[in-house]
Coordinates of C-alpha atoms and ligand atoms in Angstrom, one line a residue:
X1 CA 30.5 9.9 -3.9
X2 CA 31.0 7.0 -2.0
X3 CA 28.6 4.5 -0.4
X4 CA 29.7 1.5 2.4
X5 CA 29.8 -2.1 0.2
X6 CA 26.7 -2.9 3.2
X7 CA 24.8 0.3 1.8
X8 CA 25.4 -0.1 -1.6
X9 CA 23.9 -4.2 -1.3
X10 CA 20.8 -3.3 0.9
X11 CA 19.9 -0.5 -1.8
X12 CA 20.1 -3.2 -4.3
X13 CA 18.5 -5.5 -2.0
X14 CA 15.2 -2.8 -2.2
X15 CA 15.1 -2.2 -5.9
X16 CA 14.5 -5.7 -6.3
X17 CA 11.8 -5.2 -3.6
X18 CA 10.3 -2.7 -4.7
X19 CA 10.0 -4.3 -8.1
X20 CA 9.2 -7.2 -6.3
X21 CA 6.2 -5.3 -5.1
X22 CA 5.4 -3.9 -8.9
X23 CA 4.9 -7.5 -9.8
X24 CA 2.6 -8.4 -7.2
X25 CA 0.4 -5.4 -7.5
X26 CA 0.2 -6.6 -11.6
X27 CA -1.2 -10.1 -10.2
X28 CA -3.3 -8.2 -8.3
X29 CA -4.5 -6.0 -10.9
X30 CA -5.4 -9.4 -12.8
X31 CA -7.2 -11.3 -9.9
X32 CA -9.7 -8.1 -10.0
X33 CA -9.9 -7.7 -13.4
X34 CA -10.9 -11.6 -14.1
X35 CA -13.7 -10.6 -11.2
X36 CA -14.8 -8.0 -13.2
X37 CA -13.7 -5.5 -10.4
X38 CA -12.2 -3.0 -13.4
X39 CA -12.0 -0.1 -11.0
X40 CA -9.7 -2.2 -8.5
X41 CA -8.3 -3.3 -10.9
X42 CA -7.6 -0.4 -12.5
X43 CA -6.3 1.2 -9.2
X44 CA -3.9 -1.8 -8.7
X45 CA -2.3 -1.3 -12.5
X46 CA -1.4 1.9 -11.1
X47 CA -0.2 0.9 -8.0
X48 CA 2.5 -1.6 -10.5
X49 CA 3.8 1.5 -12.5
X50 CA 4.1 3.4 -9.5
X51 CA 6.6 1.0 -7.8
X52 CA 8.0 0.3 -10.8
X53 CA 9.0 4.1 -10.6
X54 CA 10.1 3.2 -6.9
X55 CA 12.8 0.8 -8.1
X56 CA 14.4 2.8 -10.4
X57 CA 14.2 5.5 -8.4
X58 CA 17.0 4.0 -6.5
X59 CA 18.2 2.3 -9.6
X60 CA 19.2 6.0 -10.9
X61 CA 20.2 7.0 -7.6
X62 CA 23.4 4.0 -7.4
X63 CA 23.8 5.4 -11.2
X64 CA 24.8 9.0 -10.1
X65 CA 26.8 8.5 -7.5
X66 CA 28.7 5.7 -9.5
X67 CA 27.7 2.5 -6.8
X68 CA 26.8 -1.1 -8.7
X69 CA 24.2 -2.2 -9.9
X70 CA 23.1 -5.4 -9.4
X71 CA 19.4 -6.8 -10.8
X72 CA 18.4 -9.9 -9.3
X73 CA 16.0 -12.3 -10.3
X74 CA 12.3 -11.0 -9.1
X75 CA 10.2 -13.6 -7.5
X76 CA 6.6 -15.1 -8.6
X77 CA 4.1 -13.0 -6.8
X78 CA 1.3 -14.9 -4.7
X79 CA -1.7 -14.7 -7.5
X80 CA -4.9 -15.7 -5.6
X81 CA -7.1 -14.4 -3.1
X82 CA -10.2 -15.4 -2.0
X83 CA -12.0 -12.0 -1.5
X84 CA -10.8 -8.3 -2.2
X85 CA -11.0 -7.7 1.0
X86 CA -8.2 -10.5 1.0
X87 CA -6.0 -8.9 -1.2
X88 CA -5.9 -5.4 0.4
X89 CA -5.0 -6.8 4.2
X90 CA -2.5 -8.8 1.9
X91 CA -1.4 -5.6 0.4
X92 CA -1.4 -3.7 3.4
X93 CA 1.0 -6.5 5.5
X94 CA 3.5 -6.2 2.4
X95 CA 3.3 -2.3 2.7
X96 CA 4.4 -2.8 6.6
X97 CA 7.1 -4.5 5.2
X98 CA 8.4 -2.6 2.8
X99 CA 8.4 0.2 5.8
X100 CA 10.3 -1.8 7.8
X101 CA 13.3 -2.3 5.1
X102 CA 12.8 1.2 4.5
X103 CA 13.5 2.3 7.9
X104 CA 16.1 0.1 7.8
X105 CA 17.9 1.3 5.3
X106 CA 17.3 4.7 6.5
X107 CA 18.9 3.7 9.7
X108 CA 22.1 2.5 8.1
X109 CA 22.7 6.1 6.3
X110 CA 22.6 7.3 9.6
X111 CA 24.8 5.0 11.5
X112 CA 27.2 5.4 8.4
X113 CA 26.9 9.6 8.4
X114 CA 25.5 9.2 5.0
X115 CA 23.8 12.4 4.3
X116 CA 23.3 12.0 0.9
X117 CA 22.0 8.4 1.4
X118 CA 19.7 9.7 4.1
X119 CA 18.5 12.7 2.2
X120 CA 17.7 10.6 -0.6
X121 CA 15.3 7.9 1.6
X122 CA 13.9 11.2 3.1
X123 CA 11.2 10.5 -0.2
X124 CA 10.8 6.7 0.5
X125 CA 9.6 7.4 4.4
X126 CA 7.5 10.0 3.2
X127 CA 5.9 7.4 0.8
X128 CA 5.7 4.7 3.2
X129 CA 2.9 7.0 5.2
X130 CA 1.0 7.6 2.5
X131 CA 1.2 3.6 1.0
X132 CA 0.1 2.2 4.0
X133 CA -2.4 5.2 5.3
X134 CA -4.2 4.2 1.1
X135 CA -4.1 0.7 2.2
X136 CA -5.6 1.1 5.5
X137 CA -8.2 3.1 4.4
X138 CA -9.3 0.7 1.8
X139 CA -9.3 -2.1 3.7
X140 CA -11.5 -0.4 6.2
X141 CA -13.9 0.3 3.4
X142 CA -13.8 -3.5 2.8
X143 CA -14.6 -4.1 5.9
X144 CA -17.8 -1.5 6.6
X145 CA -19.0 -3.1 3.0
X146 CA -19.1 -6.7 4.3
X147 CA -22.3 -7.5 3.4
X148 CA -24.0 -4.9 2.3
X149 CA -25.6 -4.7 -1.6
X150 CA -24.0 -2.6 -3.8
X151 CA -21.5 -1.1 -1.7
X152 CA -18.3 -3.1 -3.3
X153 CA -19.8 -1.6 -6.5
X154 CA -19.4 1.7 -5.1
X155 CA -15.7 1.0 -3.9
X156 CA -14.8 0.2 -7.2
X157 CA -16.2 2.9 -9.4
X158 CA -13.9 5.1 -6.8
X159 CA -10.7 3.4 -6.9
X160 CA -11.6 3.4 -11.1
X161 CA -11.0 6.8 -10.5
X162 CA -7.8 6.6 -9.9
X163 CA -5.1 8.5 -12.4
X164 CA -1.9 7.4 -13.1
X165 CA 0.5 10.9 -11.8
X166 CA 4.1 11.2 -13.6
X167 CA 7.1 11.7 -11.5
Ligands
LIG1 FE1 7.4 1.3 -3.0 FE2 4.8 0.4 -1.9 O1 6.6 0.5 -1.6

C-alpha cells in the first residue's frame, strides 16, 4: 500500500513525538519519586510504557504497509517542576498538543483519500479523549487539594493504583 512522501514524514514526525512524550513522562515519574510521591510516580511510569506503545504503534504500522522508517533523535525532556500540581497542567498542555498533531495528521489522510491511514488514527483520536479527559481530571484534584492536609496523600495512594494494561 502506498502512503504520500508528506504522510509518510508526518507519521514519522509523531513516533518521535510520541516517544518524545514517553521520555518526559519518565522524568516525570522521577521528579515524584525523588518527592516521595511513589503513587504519582508510579502512575507516571505507566504513563512512559504506555506512549512508548503509542510510538511503535505507528512504528509497526509504516512496517506493514512497507513506508520508511526514520528514528530521529528524541529530545531532553523538561525535568523540574516546582509543585505536582505543576507537572500535571504541564502534562495536560503537552496532551493538547499531541491532539493537535493528531488531528492533523488525521486531516491529511483525509485530504489525501487515505482510508487506511485514516482508519488507523481512528485509535489515536480516541486516545487523545481519554489522555487529556485523565489529565484534566487530575489536575482538578490538584487544584480542590490546595491546601488542604492529607488530601495530596490521598491523590497519591489512588493514582498508586494504577495497573499497567497490555495492548
Ligand atoms: Fe500518545 Fe499521550 O499521546
Amino acid at each position: 500500500m502506498k502512503i504520500t512522501k508528506a504522510m509518510e514524514t508526518a507519521l514519522n514526525k509523531q513516533i518521535n513525538a510520541e516517544y518524545y512524550s514517553s521520555y518526559l513522562y519518565l522524568a516525570m515519574s522521577v521528579y515524584f519519586e525523588q518527592n516521595n510521591l511513589n503513587g504519582f510516580a508510579n502512575w507516571m511510569r505507566i504513563q512512559a510504557h504506555e506512549e512508548w506503545g503509542h510510538g511503535t504503534k505507528i512504528l509497526t504500522y509504516l512496517l506493514d504497509i512497507g513506508a520508511g522508517v526514520n528514528l530521529a533523535e528524541i529530545a531532553k525532556p523538561e525535568n523540574s517542576w516546582k509543585s505536582p500540581l505543576e507537572v500535571f497542567k504541564a502534562s495536560l498542555s503537552h496532551e493538547r498538543k499531541v491532539t493537535g498533531m493528531i488531528n492533523d495528521l488525521y486531516n491529511l489522510a483525509r485530504s489525501d483519500k487515505d482510508n487506511a491511514t485514516e482508519i488507523f488514527l481512528q485509535w489515536f483520536v480516541t486516545e487523545q479523549v481519554e489522555e487529556e479527559s485523565s489529565a484534566e481530571d487530575i489536575v482538578s484534584k490538584l487544584e480542590m487539594a490546595d491546601g488542604v492536609p492529607g488530601a495530596l496523600f490521598m491523590i497519591d495512594k489512588e493514582l498508586g493504583q494504577r495497573v499497567r494494561v497490555q495492548e
